[in-house]
Each structure stands twice: as C-alpha cells, then as structure tokens.
C-alpha cells in the first residue's frame, strides 16, 4: 500500500484539502473501476470529463480525489488534491505508485506517422537475439520477452504503461521499446516516464481529425522531444524536413539517420527487390530480409538506437540482417504463382511508399492490383488522396471498406471516389464488402501478378457500429488464392 503524499511527489499541485497520509491500493481514472481505498483522478477527456464522475467515484469507495477543478461541495472525510494538469499528474502518480520502473530499465520511445511499429518490433527482436531480456509496447502487441500481452491502443494508458514496466523490471528486462503516438503524447500517457532516448521516423498527413491542423500534429510529436532529459538521446530522420524541428529546444543529445542527407547513421540502397534489401552502411554491404526504402529508414533507426545504447555496430548489423520485422508490414503470400502483399499502409505516405516499392521491383509484365479502404470516423481529407495514389500507382484499384466504425461504408467510398480522375475510372472498381473485394482481386489475377491489400495489416477484425467482427486480410486472400489452385 502506498501513501497519497508519496505518490504525489513531483506533481504540480494547486491546493490540498484533507488527510495526505491516506493509504492507497490503486490509482483509477475510470469511476467504474473504483474500489475501496482507490484514489480517483478526474481527467478531461475528448469524449467525457472525469470531473462529472467525482461523486460517483466517492460513492464507490474513493477516499481521495485528484482533479483540476474542485467540486462546489466538498464532502467531509474525503481528501481533495487540486492539480495543474490531471492527465500529467496521473502519469507521475502511476510512476511513483509502481516505484518508478522507467528509472530501472532503459526505455526508448518511437514516434512518427509511419514506421513506429516496425522500428519498435525490430528493436525488441534484435535485443532478444543479442541476449537481453526485453519489453515491447506496440500497436500489434505488448510483450515481455516472448510473452504476449494484448494491446488495445498504440500506447496504453499511463497507469497501464507503468504497471507493464514494473512487470518487465520484475522479470529482469533491461530494455523496453515503445511506440508513442501523437494521441498518447498529447493525452500525457507517457507522462512520468524517464526515457533513455526517443526516435522520430517521419511525419505526413494523418490524424487531423483529432489534432485539427498539421501544425498541431507536428507539435504533438515535438512534445516528446521537448521533454527529454539531458542524459537521453534524440535520434531523428534527417531526410524529413521536420526532423530538425523535433530537435529545437530538445535538451537531449542530437543524432540523425538518413539515406540522402549527411547523418550520424547513413546508408545507401544497393538493391531493392521483393526478396529483400541490400544496403551499404559504412563501406559494408548488408542484405536484409525486409523490403523498400521506407524499411531502409526503419533499419537505420534501429541501428542508431542500438549503437547509442552502447552495442557494437558489426554485431548489430549481423543480427539485424536475419530479422523479418513486424506482422502485417509487407507480409508476402505466394500461391498459384500469384504474390499477395498485406500491409498496414493506412496513410497516403505509407500507401505511396509501399506501391513505389512494389513498382520498383516489378519486371514489367505482371499486373498490380491494389485493394484499399479508409477508416470511418477518422481524417476525411486523406480519403481522396489515398484513392488517387492507389489508382495512379496500380494497374487496377479496388476501393472497399476498412473499419467503417460508425460511418456508412458507402459514404466513405464516395469520399474516396472524388480522388479518381475521369481517365482512371475505367481501372477502378468499388466493392463495399472487403471480402468480396479481395475475392475479386484474386479472380482478376493471373500467374505472376501482384495483389496489394492495404490498410489493415496486422488487424484481425473489422469494426462496425462499435462491434469488432473477425476479419484477417491474410486469411482471406490465402483462402481465395488456394481456391484458384483447385479450380
């Protein structure tokens, strides 16, 4: 059991009322999870304001309340702590509650529009191969060594992050690699963490439905670097013009990785095929199992992090060359002479990168068919852009559903269709049902052709009206390609 005053260490307080020596057994920010002896932290969220549930939390047994605005009526026997920022306070309190685990393990956060999952996953796999006990917090899965813990968000809530780190420390982990989404950074889900370093992969059009403007999105990413301590490192993509922006006002040491610009960690692409990628790094030719220029950047980021954490470059490259990467990122399925590629590309930049990689590896005679959709209740402005890229970079494009969520799939597809020019309509199909769209792509394919199924990658569901229905792109395309071999 912890004492309230102790877990408030380093929290910016405005006022306190009541017994600060209270013993606590849990930190809760959802009133439905309050039990006797909990401290309830009222947070102003995007959908609801926790301050409206203070009375309910007290009714369920909370003896202490942390909030930005005190209730009009204070209840006798309840301790009230007024703070500057409840969300930030939650992270700091959680860190103190779990005995500050990030000070006992080297935590590196990766942010950017694309490449977060691949970079974090590669780092986790690499450090495991090098003999370290290692943790992972990612979109695809959370892991302690090889033990998988289900992930529901790119970055878990602040309390869950600290609880997971405490478990990692208890099980002997020396390193943890985590994704830090822009949402998580703004919502202070990484507050209270002591980072050994942070990585910026790139930034492009995404999440404007949440941040409002591209400038606000950039600032959200930059916040991670602004808050790094002096003894940490900041590693950024030197070929992205916002890389230098991330380092403005950053107290950590500054390093760059790049393919085109001068950098601390630099590579040159020698060959790029559907079988793999050959890079020249510091005069050495290294072949990797991964594909595409975008993965060259991811590999460089991994190399940079590992060297900055004190590992030998030669050993890093040797181990890195044998790693495959994250699930749902350029996964290849070859059946009946047809190659299907399943990729998470759900932003214009990511889709463009994947299609350019495939086109760069084509021999010229094969057909490229792209199946792509856009998620509902997300940034609408990228829908026509995604469709335009798919049509222009493919021989045939099939527009279909992704995760419609609470929108009508037909309306999402209408938005996408506005990006298709008159001359491109002839090579575009619109099929609402994703399974039928993938089936059609397979039926249209011949031996040697390539099918790209973009947007969902590792996700094994479709979300419709708040309900997740099982749907796995890899399973579906495999099923239909196998049917072709039997026909």
Tab-separated table of C-alpha atoms in Angstrom:
chain	number	residue	atom	x	y	z
A	1	UNK	CA	0.000	0.000	0.000
A	2	UNK	CA	1.214	3.493	-0.903
A	3	UNK	CA	0.735	6.806	0.883
A	4	UNK	CA	-1.023	9.617	-1.010
A	5	UNK	CA	1.600	12.297	-0.312
A	6	UNK	CA	4.356	9.998	-1.588
A	7	UNK	CA	2.741	9.241	-4.935
A	8	UNK	CA	2.138	12.984	-5.464
A	9	UNK	CA	5.907	13.623	-5.499
A	10	UNK	CA	6.799	15.861	-8.497
A	11	UNK	CA	3.123	16.570	-9.321
A	12	UNK	CA	2.320	20.282	-9.805
A	13	UNK	CA	-0.196	20.973	-7.039
A	14	UNK	CA	-2.605	23.906	-6.699
A	15	UNK	CA	-4.156	23.044	-3.324
A	16	UNK	CA	-4.824	20.161	-0.930
A	17	UNK	CA	-7.677	19.533	1.493
A	18	UNK	CA	-7.782	16.612	3.902
A	19	UNK	CA	-5.531	13.761	5.053
A	20	UNK	CA	-2.407	13.421	2.854
A	21	UNK	CA	-1.256	10.347	4.834
A	22	UNK	CA	-4.034	8.177	3.391
A	23	UNK	CA	-3.049	4.679	2.368
A	24	UNK	CA	-3.917	3.774	-1.242
A	25	UNK	CA	-4.200	0.453	-3.028
A	26	UNK	CA	-4.923	1.670	-6.576
A	27	UNK	CA	-4.897	4.661	-8.931
A	28	UNK	CA	-8.054	4.888	-11.042
A	29	UNK	CA	-9.241	7.345	-13.708
A	30	UNK	CA	-12.428	5.445	-14.646
A	31	UNK	CA	-15.059	5.763	-11.906
A	32	UNK	CA	-16.447	2.331	-12.820
A	33	UNK	CA	-13.171	0.744	-11.686
A	34	UNK	CA	-13.052	2.447	-8.283
A	35	UNK	CA	-12.796	0.162	-5.257
A	36	UNK	CA	-12.383	0.880	-1.559
A	37	UNK	CA	-9.076	2.676	-0.993
A	38	UNK	CA	-8.614	3.948	-4.565
A	39	UNK	CA	-7.525	7.445	-5.485
A	40	UNK	CA	-9.696	8.738	-8.327
A	41	UNK	CA	-8.026	11.049	-10.861
A	42	UNK	CA	-10.553	13.183	-12.770
A	43	UNK	CA	-9.343	13.781	-16.321
A	44	UNK	CA	-10.925	15.952	-19.002
A	45	UNK	CA	-11.057	13.561	-21.958
A	46	UNK	CA	-12.085	14.002	-25.579
A	47	UNK	CA	-15.454	12.297	-25.011
A	48	UNK	CA	-16.214	12.723	-21.298
A	49	UNK	CA	-14.967	14.816	-18.374
A	50	UNK	CA	-13.931	12.788	-15.350
A	51	UNK	CA	-14.861	15.705	-13.099
A	52	UNK	CA	-18.501	14.821	-13.715
A	53	UNK	CA	-17.947	11.425	-12.067
A	54	UNK	CA	-16.260	12.521	-8.846
A	55	UNK	CA	-19.410	11.972	-6.781
A	56	UNK	CA	-19.890	8.523	-8.297
A	57	UNK	CA	-16.253	7.616	-7.523
A	58	UNK	CA	-16.716	8.638	-3.893
A	59	UNK	CA	-19.876	6.562	-3.737
A	60	UNK	CA	-17.885	3.516	-4.883
A	61	UNK	CA	-15.273	3.943	-2.137
A	62	UNK	CA	-12.710	6.506	-3.315
A	63	UNK	CA	-11.331	8.356	-0.285
A	64	UNK	CA	-9.180	10.792	-2.256
A	65	UNK	CA	-9.808	12.807	-5.405
A	66	UNK	CA	-7.245	14.394	-7.732
A	67	UNK	CA	-8.714	16.995	-10.060
A	68	UNK	CA	-8.118	20.278	-11.901
A	69	UNK	CA	-11.308	21.874	-10.566
A	70	UNK	CA	-12.636	21.223	-7.075
A	71	UNK	CA	-16.330	20.315	-6.750
A	72	UNK	CA	-18.595	23.078	-5.455
A	73	UNK	CA	-19.335	20.984	-2.372
A	74	UNK	CA	-16.533	19.149	-0.571
A	75	UNK	CA	-17.529	16.035	1.367
A	76	UNK	CA	-16.220	15.565	4.894
A	77	UNK	CA	-13.677	12.791	5.257
A	78	UNK	CA	-12.622	12.946	1.593
A	79	UNK	CA	-9.181	14.259	0.619
A	80	UNK	CA	-9.123	16.593	-2.376
A	81	UNK	CA	-5.966	17.395	-4.348
A	82	UNK	CA	-6.189	20.167	-6.925
A	83	UNK	CA	-3.528	19.921	-9.648
A	84	UNK	CA	-2.471	21.924	-12.699
A	85	UNK	CA	-2.948	19.031	-15.138
A	86	UNK	CA	-4.774	15.846	-14.139
A	87	UNK	CA	-3.553	13.803	-17.118
A	88	UNK	CA	0.081	14.648	-16.406
A	89	UNK	CA	-0.480	14.046	-12.692
A	90	UNK	CA	-1.859	10.576	-13.447
A	91	UNK	CA	1.357	9.538	-15.219
A	92	UNK	CA	3.626	10.889	-12.480
A	93	UNK	CA	1.474	9.354	-9.742
A	94	UNK	CA	1.452	5.987	-11.540
A	95	UNK	CA	5.234	6.083	-11.843
A	96	UNK	CA	5.585	6.779	-8.109
A	97	UNK	CA	2.969	4.136	-7.266
A	98	UNK	CA	4.951	1.477	-9.170
A	99	UNK	CA	8.311	2.653	-7.743
A	100	UNK	CA	9.451	4.492	-10.885
A	101	UNK	CA	10.233	1.457	-13.071
A	102	UNK	CA	11.481	3.547	-16.042
A	103	UNK	CA	14.456	4.544	-13.876
A	104	UNK	CA	15.382	0.856	-13.611
A	105	UNK	CA	15.074	-0.078	-17.290
A	106	UNK	CA	16.194	1.670	-20.481
A	107	UNK	CA	13.046	2.872	-22.237
A	108	UNK	CA	13.182	4.183	-25.810
A	109	UNK	CA	10.080	5.761	-27.410
A	110	UNK	CA	9.477	5.844	-31.172
A	111	UNK	CA	7.149	8.406	-32.716
A	112	UNK	CA	6.234	9.401	-36.287
A	113	UNK	CA	3.457	8.841	-38.787
A	114	UNK	CA	4.894	5.657	-40.270
A	115	UNK	CA	7.447	3.123	-39.088
A	116	UNK	CA	6.749	3.174	-35.331
A	117	UNK	CA	5.610	-0.438	-35.075
A	118	UNK	CA	8.300	-1.834	-37.351
A	119	UNK	CA	11.081	0.083	-35.602
A	120	UNK	CA	9.927	-0.870	-32.095
A	121	UNK	CA	9.388	-4.505	-33.102
A	122	UNK	CA	12.784	-4.759	-34.798
A	123	UNK	CA	14.469	-3.337	-31.705
A	124	UNK	CA	12.667	-5.823	-29.480
A	125	UNK	CA	13.619	-8.763	-31.719
A	126	UNK	CA	17.194	-7.529	-32.068
A	127	UNK	CA	17.842	-7.120	-28.358
A	128	UNK	CA	16.297	-10.530	-27.701
A	129	UNK	CA	18.662	-12.042	-30.283
A	130	UNK	CA	21.576	-10.304	-28.576
A	131	UNK	CA	20.709	-11.974	-25.282
A	132	UNK	CA	18.833	-9.216	-23.467
A	133	UNK	CA	15.573	-9.611	-21.587
A	134	UNK	CA	13.407	-7.069	-23.416
A	135	UNK	CA	9.944	-5.496	-23.345
A	136	UNK	CA	7.784	-4.144	-26.171
A	137	UNK	CA	4.802	-1.772	-26.180
A	138	UNK	CA	3.337	-1.579	-29.689
A	139	UNK	CA	0.181	-1.397	-31.798
A	140	UNK	CA	0.412	-5.067	-32.709
A	141	UNK	CA	1.211	-6.459	-29.270
A	142	UNK	CA	2.793	-5.794	-25.911
A	143	UNK	CA	5.477	-8.310	-24.987
A	144	UNK	CA	7.711	-9.232	-22.104
A	145	UNK	CA	10.344	-11.275	-23.882
A	146	UNK	CA	8.186	-13.773	-25.842
A	147	UNK	CA	5.086	-13.473	-23.638
A	148	UNK	CA	2.341	-11.553	-25.452
A	149	UNK	CA	0.020	-9.124	-23.658
A	150	UNK	CA	-2.916	-7.930	-25.762
A	151	UNK	CA	-2.686	-4.299	-26.992
A	152	UNK	CA	-5.781	-2.106	-27.352
A	153	UNK	CA	-4.088	1.234	-28.123
A	154	UNK	CA	-0.821	2.257	-29.769
A	155	UNK	CA	0.232	3.439	-26.310
A	156	UNK	CA	-1.642	2.068	-23.258
A	157	UNK	CA	-2.981	4.452	-20.606
A	158	UNK	CA	-0.456	5.958	-18.182
A	159	UNK	CA	-1.282	3.568	-15.335
A	160	UNK	CA	-1.045	0.503	-17.604
A	161	UNK	CA	2.303	1.693	-19.009
A	162	UNK	CA	3.807	1.933	-15.531
A	163	UNK	CA	2.285	-1.390	-14.440
A	164	UNK	CA	3.730	-3.103	-17.520
A	165	UNK	CA	7.145	-1.554	-16.937
A	166	UNK	CA	7.084	-2.701	-13.300
A	167	UNK	CA	6.310	-6.236	-14.510
A	168	UNK	CA	9.147	-6.007	-17.042
A	169	UNK	CA	11.595	-4.938	-14.338
A	170	UNK	CA	10.369	-7.737	-12.061
A	171	UNK	CA	11.026	-10.266	-14.835
A	172	UNK	CA	14.543	-8.990	-15.443
A	173	UNK	CA	14.065	-6.827	-18.545
A	174	UNK	CA	16.889	-4.365	-19.167
A	175	UNK	CA	15.286	-2.585	-22.141
A	176	UNK	CA	11.826	-1.610	-23.351
A	177	UNK	CA	10.944	-0.229	-26.784
A	178	UNK	CA	7.626	1.542	-27.163
A	179	UNK	CA	5.557	3.371	-29.727
A	180	UNK	CA	4.471	6.864	-28.727
A	181	UNK	CA	1.519	8.014	-30.823
A	182	UNK	CA	0.621	11.679	-31.138
A	183	UNK	CA	-2.626	10.973	-29.271
A	184	UNK	CA	-0.714	9.379	-26.401
A	185	UNK	CA	1.761	12.249	-26.180
A	186	UNK	CA	-0.954	14.925	-26.088
A	187	UNK	CA	-3.032	12.899	-23.615
A	188	UNK	CA	0.023	12.594	-21.319
A	189	UNK	CA	0.020	8.795	-21.491
A	190	UNK	CA	3.847	8.916	-21.462
A	191	UNK	CA	3.987	11.357	-18.523
A	192	UNK	CA	6.122	10.119	-15.649
A	193	UNK	CA	8.438	8.125	-17.907
A	194	UNK	CA	12.200	8.611	-17.808
A	195	UNK	CA	13.296	7.923	-21.369
A	196	UNK	CA	16.760	6.793	-22.376
A	197	UNK	CA	16.031	8.067	-25.872
A	198	UNK	CA	13.404	8.946	-28.458
A	199	UNK	CA	13.186	8.391	-32.217
A	200	UNK	CA	11.382	10.426	-34.884
A	201	UNK	CA	10.731	8.364	-38.029
A	202	UNK	CA	8.817	10.819	-40.278
A	203	UNK	CA	5.652	12.860	-40.420
A	204	UNK	CA	2.923	13.065	-43.047
A	205	UNK	CA	-0.824	13.540	-43.424
A	206	UNK	CA	-2.631	11.730	-40.592
A	207	UNK	CA	-4.833	12.205	-37.510
A	208	UNK	CA	-6.028	15.673	-38.485
A	209	UNK	CA	-9.475	14.584	-37.291
A	210	UNK	CA	-8.007	14.660	-33.779
A	211	UNK	CA	-5.347	17.363	-33.887
A	212	UNK	CA	-7.235	19.756	-36.152
A	213	UNK	CA	-4.237	21.085	-38.085
A	214	UNK	CA	-0.993	19.682	-39.423
A	215	UNK	CA	0.909	22.197	-37.281
A	216	UNK	CA	-0.795	20.869	-34.146
A	217	UNK	CA	0.087	17.310	-35.219
A	218	UNK	CA	3.762	18.303	-35.584
A	219	UNK	CA	3.733	19.975	-32.171
A	220	UNK	CA	2.264	16.837	-30.636
A	221	UNK	CA	5.231	14.808	-31.883
A	222	UNK	CA	7.686	17.522	-30.856
A	223	UNK	CA	6.401	17.494	-27.264
A	224	UNK	CA	8.065	14.099	-26.770
A	225	UNK	CA	11.468	15.606	-27.616
A	226	UNK	CA	10.919	18.830	-25.701
A	227	UNK	CA	10.550	16.796	-22.508
A	228	UNK	CA	13.593	14.523	-22.920
A	229	UNK	CA	16.204	14.773	-20.140
A	230	UNK	CA	19.795	15.883	-20.811
A	231	UNK	CA	21.196	12.364	-20.430
A	232	UNK	CA	18.909	10.933	-23.145
A	233	UNK	CA	19.432	10.813	-26.911
A	234	UNK	CA	17.181	12.192	-29.656
A	235	UNK	CA	17.508	10.356	-32.973
A	236	UNK	CA	15.634	11.833	-35.939
A	237	UNK	CA	15.202	11.246	-39.666
A	238	UNK	CA	17.499	13.751	-41.373
A	239	UNK	CA	15.712	13.342	-44.704
A	240	UNK	CA	12.426	14.565	-43.232
A	241	UNK	CA	12.416	18.360	-43.040
A	242	UNK	CA	10.599	18.194	-39.706
A	243	UNK	CA	13.443	16.162	-38.181
A	244	UNK	CA	15.352	19.318	-37.285
A	245	UNK	CA	12.137	20.846	-35.902
A	246	UNK	CA	11.869	17.996	-33.395
A	247	UNK	CA	15.301	18.906	-32.028
A	248	UNK	CA	14.541	22.577	-31.403
A	249	UNK	CA	14.597	23.165	-27.615
A	250	UNK	CA	15.488	19.497	-27.059
A	251	UNK	CA	17.963	19.103	-24.169
A	252	UNK	CA	18.989	15.558	-25.144
A	253	UNK	CA	21.951	14.782	-27.435
A	254	UNK	CA	21.090	15.141	-31.130
A	255	UNK	CA	21.683	12.458	-33.780
A	256	UNK	CA	20.422	11.898	-37.322
A	257	UNK	CA	19.849	8.912	-39.605
A	258	UNK	CA	19.362	9.346	-43.362
A	259	UNK	CA	19.696	7.937	-46.858
A	260	UNK	CA	20.182	11.270	-48.661
A	261	UNK	CA	21.445	13.837	-46.145
A	262	UNK	CA	24.615	13.960	-44.039
A	263	UNK	CA	23.912	11.911	-40.924
A	264	UNK	CA	25.415	10.056	-37.972
A	265	UNK	CA	23.851	6.847	-39.301
A	266	UNK	CA	23.735	6.756	-43.099
A	267	UNK	CA	23.089	4.093	-45.716
A	268	UNK	CA	22.867	3.698	-49.477
A	269	UNK	CA	20.396	1.371	-51.175
A	270	UNK	CA	22.259	-1.023	-53.476
A	271	UNK	CA	19.336	-3.235	-54.495
A	272	UNK	CA	15.670	-3.430	-53.623
A	273	UNK	CA	13.590	-6.445	-54.702
A	274	UNK	CA	10.569	-8.325	-53.414
A	275	UNK	CA	13.027	-10.773	-51.878
A	276	UNK	CA	14.960	-8.268	-49.783
A	277	UNK	CA	17.022	-5.131	-49.467
A	278	UNK	CA	20.793	-4.648	-49.840
A	279	UNK	CA	22.314	-1.621	-48.130
A	280	UNK	CA	25.789	-0.174	-47.954
A	281	UNK	CA	26.482	1.032	-44.419
A	282	UNK	CA	29.928	2.436	-43.559
A	283	UNK	CA	31.501	0.619	-46.513
A	284	UNK	CA	29.868	-2.723	-45.655
A	285	UNK	CA	27.279	-4.430	-47.875
A	286	UNK	CA	24.475	-5.920	-45.786
A	287	UNK	CA	21.455	-7.867	-47.080
A	288	UNK	CA	18.211	-7.627	-45.112
A	289	UNK	CA	15.022	-9.684	-45.341
A	290	UNK	CA	12.928	-6.524	-45.385
A	291	UNK	CA	11.834	-4.600	-48.470
A	292	UNK	CA	11.614	-0.974	-49.584
A	293	UNK	CA	13.257	2.395	-48.973
A	294	UNK	CA	10.893	3.021	-46.059
A	295	UNK	CA	12.316	-0.057	-44.355
A	296	UNK	CA	15.834	1.167	-45.055
A	297	UNK	CA	14.951	4.138	-42.831
A	298	UNK	CA	13.499	1.821	-40.182
A	299	UNK	CA	16.640	-0.310	-40.213
A	300	UNK	CA	18.844	2.779	-39.885
A	301	UNK	CA	16.785	3.997	-36.944
A	302	UNK	CA	17.226	0.607	-35.270
A	303	UNK	CA	20.965	0.663	-35.927
A	304	UNK	CA	21.223	4.164	-34.487
A	305	UNK	CA	19.286	3.342	-31.314
A	306	UNK	CA	21.281	0.188	-30.699
A	307	UNK	CA	24.662	1.865	-31.134
A	308	UNK	CA	23.569	4.791	-28.960
A	309	UNK	CA	22.640	2.254	-26.278
A	310	UNK	CA	26.229	1.004	-26.353
A	311	UNK	CA	26.191	-2.003	-28.693
A	312	UNK	CA	28.825	-2.811	-31.329
A	313	UNK	CA	27.803	-1.907	-34.882
A	314	UNK	CA	29.130	-5.080	-36.546
A	315	UNK	CA	27.219	-7.364	-34.189
A	316	UNK	CA	24.079	-5.260	-34.605
A	317	UNK	CA	24.192	-5.489	-38.416
A	318	UNK	CA	24.871	-9.224	-38.319
A	319	UNK	CA	21.860	-9.900	-36.106
A	320	UNK	CA	19.624	-7.333	-37.833
A	321	UNK	CA	20.131	-8.956	-41.237
A	322	UNK	CA	18.283	-12.066	-40.061
A	323	UNK	CA	15.150	-10.360	-38.709
A	324	UNK	CA	11.854	-10.251	-40.633
A	325	UNK	CA	10.014	-7.341	-38.992
A	326	UNK	CA	6.507	-6.721	-37.639
A	327	UNK	CA	3.387	-8.682	-38.548
A	328	UNK	CA	1.216	-7.024	-41.184
A	329	UNK	CA	4.046	-4.948	-42.591
A	330	UNK	CA	4.718	-6.083	-46.169
A	331	UNK	CA	3.695	-9.683	-45.434
A	332	UNK	CA	4.063	-11.781	-48.604
A	333	UNK	CA	1.861	-14.736	-49.568
A	334	UNK	CA	2.730	-16.591	-52.785
A	335	UNK	CA	0.204	-19.157	-54.055
A	336	UNK	CA	-0.501	-20.370	-57.588
A	337	UNK	CA	2.219	-18.083	-58.930
A	338	UNK	CA	0.408	-15.005	-57.598
A	339	UNK	CA	2.012	-12.817	-54.930
A	340	UNK	CA	-0.235	-11.117	-52.372
A	341	UNK	CA	1.172	-8.454	-50.082
A	342	UNK	CA	-0.680	-7.470	-46.897
A	343	UNK	CA	0.389	-4.148	-45.421
A	344	UNK	CA	-0.867	-1.772	-42.730
A	345	UNK	CA	-0.426	1.257	-45.032
A	346	UNK	CA	-3.323	3.462	-43.919
A	347	UNK	CA	-1.939	6.913	-44.699
A	348	UNK	CA	-1.230	8.469	-48.122
A	349	UNK	CA	2.511	8.484	-47.493
A	350	UNK	CA	2.628	4.855	-46.347
A	351	UNK	CA	0.499	3.672	-49.283
A	352	UNK	CA	2.657	5.605	-51.728
A	353	UNK	CA	5.817	4.086	-50.221
A	354	UNK	CA	4.517	0.529	-50.470
A	355	UNK	CA	3.263	0.935	-54.042
A	356	UNK	CA	6.509	2.577	-55.178
A	357	UNK	CA	8.458	-0.266	-53.576
A	358	UNK	CA	6.394	-2.874	-55.430
A	359	UNK	CA	6.638	-0.992	-58.732
A	360	UNK	CA	10.387	-0.617	-58.295
A	361	UNK	CA	10.722	-4.387	-58.003
A	362	UNK	CA	8.409	-5.321	-60.899
A	363	UNK	CA	9.805	-6.837	-64.068
A	364	UNK	CA	7.172	-5.120	-66.204
A	365	UNK	CA	4.922	-7.888	-67.449
A	366	UNK	CA	2.912	-8.500	-64.295
A	367	UNK	CA	-0.285	-6.764	-63.233
A	368	UNK	CA	-0.525	-4.901	-59.910
A	369	UNK	CA	-3.978	-4.875	-58.287
A	370	UNK	CA	-4.481	-2.794	-55.143
A	371	UNK	CA	-7.292	-3.298	-52.634
A	372	UNK	CA	-7.620	-0.317	-50.293
A	373	UNK	CA	-10.100	1.376	-47.959
A	374	UNK	CA	-10.192	4.181	-45.396
A	375	UNK	CA	-11.354	4.052	-41.796
A	376	UNK	CA	-14.561	5.671	-40.612
A	377	UNK	CA	-14.672	8.498	-38.058
A	378	UNK	CA	-11.128	9.479	-38.970
A	379	UNK	CA	-9.495	12.200	-41.077
A	380	UNK	CA	-11.733	12.518	-44.157
A	381	UNK	CA	-9.304	14.660	-46.151
A	382	UNK	CA	-6.953	11.746	-46.776
A	383	UNK	CA	-9.653	9.584	-48.424
A	384	UNK	CA	-9.484	11.019	-51.964
A	385	UNK	CA	-5.694	11.219	-51.686
A	386	UNK	CA	-5.455	7.518	-50.812
A	387	UNK	CA	-7.701	6.572	-53.725
A	388	UNK	CA	-5.726	8.754	-56.137
A	389	UNK	CA	-2.439	7.151	-55.132
A	390	UNK	CA	-3.873	3.631	-55.401
A	391	UNK	CA	-5.260	4.257	-58.881
A	392	UNK	CA	-2.211	6.049	-60.251
A	393	UNK	CA	0.314	3.518	-58.935
A	394	UNK	CA	-1.652	0.357	-59.839
A	395	UNK	CA	-2.922	-1.368	-62.974
A	396	UNK	CA	-6.243	-1.838	-61.225
A	397	UNK	CA	-7.570	-0.461	-57.927
A	398	UNK	CA	-10.451	-1.815	-55.864
A	399	UNK	CA	-11.861	0.625	-53.318
A	400	UNK	CA	-13.501	-1.107	-50.368
A	401	UNK	CA	-14.310	-0.959	-46.654
A	402	UNK	CA	-11.682	-0.742	-43.939
A	403	UNK	CA	-13.048	-0.165	-40.418
A	404	UNK	CA	-16.216	1.875	-41.092
A	405	UNK	CA	-16.830	2.279	-37.352
A	406	UNK	CA	-19.948	4.478	-37.014
A	407	UNK	CA	-19.964	5.771	-40.609
A	408	UNK	CA	-21.750	4.245	-43.582
A	409	UNK	CA	-19.148	2.454	-45.776
A	410	UNK	CA	-20.839	3.821	-48.912
A	411	UNK	CA	-20.246	7.400	-47.728
A	412	UNK	CA	-16.563	6.704	-47.061
A	413	UNK	CA	-16.216	5.246	-50.546
A	414	UNK	CA	-17.914	8.285	-52.084
A	415	UNK	CA	-15.250	10.445	-50.436
A	416	UNK	CA	-12.532	8.195	-51.850
A	417	UNK	CA	-14.021	8.241	-55.354
A	418	UNK	CA	-13.600	12.032	-55.586
A	419	UNK	CA	-9.866	11.386	-55.877
A	420	UNK	CA	-10.268	9.267	-59.026
A	421	UNK	CA	-9.867	11.233	-62.272
A	422	UNK	CA	-12.106	10.698	-65.339
A	423	UNK	CA	-9.357	8.875	-67.218
A	424	UNK	CA	-8.789	6.494	-64.285
A	425	UNK	CA	-12.388	5.375	-63.710
A	426	UNK	CA	-12.008	2.506	-66.162
A	427	UNK	CA	-9.390	0.798	-63.981
A	428	UNK	CA	-11.217	1.390	-60.706
A	429	UNK	CA	-13.778	-0.849	-59.006
A	430	UNK	CA	-15.768	-0.035	-55.883
A	431	UNK	CA	-16.878	-3.018	-53.810
A	432	UNK	CA	-18.254	-2.271	-50.340
A	433	UNK	CA	-17.728	-5.755	-48.898
A	434	UNK	CA	-13.996	-6.209	-48.166
A	435	UNK	CA	-14.125	-9.985	-48.515
A	436	UNK	CA	-15.729	-9.665	-51.961
A	437	UNK	CA	-13.152	-7.049	-52.919
A	438	UNK	CA	-10.274	-9.398	-52.058
A	439	UNK	CA	-12.020	-12.272	-53.841
A	440	UNK	CA	-12.413	-10.095	-56.950
A	441	UNK	CA	-8.724	-9.138	-56.867
A	442	UNK	CA	-7.798	-12.823	-56.778
A	443	UNK	CA	-10.205	-13.677	-59.620
A	444	UNK	CA	-8.725	-10.899	-61.779
A	445	UNK	CA	-5.164	-12.093	-61.155
A	446	UNK	CA	-3.081	-14.364	-63.303
A	447	UNK	CA	0.196	-16.138	-62.674
A	448	UNK	CA	2.954	-13.604	-61.975
A	449	UNK	CA	0.584	-10.830	-60.857
A	450	UNK	CA	0.824	-8.937	-57.558
A	451	UNK	CA	-2.061	-8.060	-55.225
A	452	UNK	CA	-1.591	-5.405	-52.560
A	453	UNK	CA	-4.156	-5.434	-49.726
A	454	UNK	CA	-3.602	-2.227	-47.801
A	455	UNK	CA	-4.897	-0.537	-44.683
A	456	UNK	CA	-5.335	-3.206	-42.013
A	457	UNK	CA	-2.141	-5.244	-41.879
A	458	UNK	CA	-1.957	-6.984	-38.504
A	459	UNK	CA	-5.565	-6.169	-37.572
A	460	UNK	CA	-7.724	-9.292	-37.462
A	461	UNK	CA	-11.088	-7.538	-37.265
A	462	UNK	CA	-13.423	-5.036	-38.898
A	463	UNK	CA	-15.075	-2.537	-36.592
A	464	UNK	CA	-18.711	-1.808	-37.471
A	465	UNK	CA	-21.084	0.188	-35.238
A	466	UNK	CA	-18.896	-0.378	-32.200
A	467	UNK	CA	-18.602	-4.145	-32.740
A	468	UNK	CA	-15.400	-5.884	-33.858
A	469	UNK	CA	-16.016	-8.738	-36.321
A	470	UNK	CA	-13.216	-11.195	-37.082
A	471	UNK	CA	-11.573	-10.355	-40.401
A	472	UNK	CA	-7.973	-11.116	-41.326
A	473	UNK	CA	-6.715	-9.964	-44.745
A	474	UNK	CA	-4.036	-12.667	-44.788
A	475	UNK	CA	-6.536	-15.439	-44.032
A	476	UNK	CA	-8.994	-14.207	-46.652
A	477	UNK	CA	-6.515	-13.775	-49.504
A	478	UNK	CA	-4.908	-17.134	-48.706
A	479	UNK	CA	-8.308	-18.826	-48.845
A	480	UNK	CA	-9.163	-17.399	-52.278
A	481	UNK	CA	-5.717	-17.986	-53.779
A	482	UNK	CA	-5.863	-21.604	-52.657
A	483	UNK	CA	-9.258	-21.937	-54.321
A	484	UNK	CA	-7.621	-20.841	-57.579
A	485	UNK	CA	-5.195	-23.765	-57.365
A	486	UNK	CA	-8.139	-26.152	-57.069
A	487	UNK	CA	-10.143	-24.749	-59.948
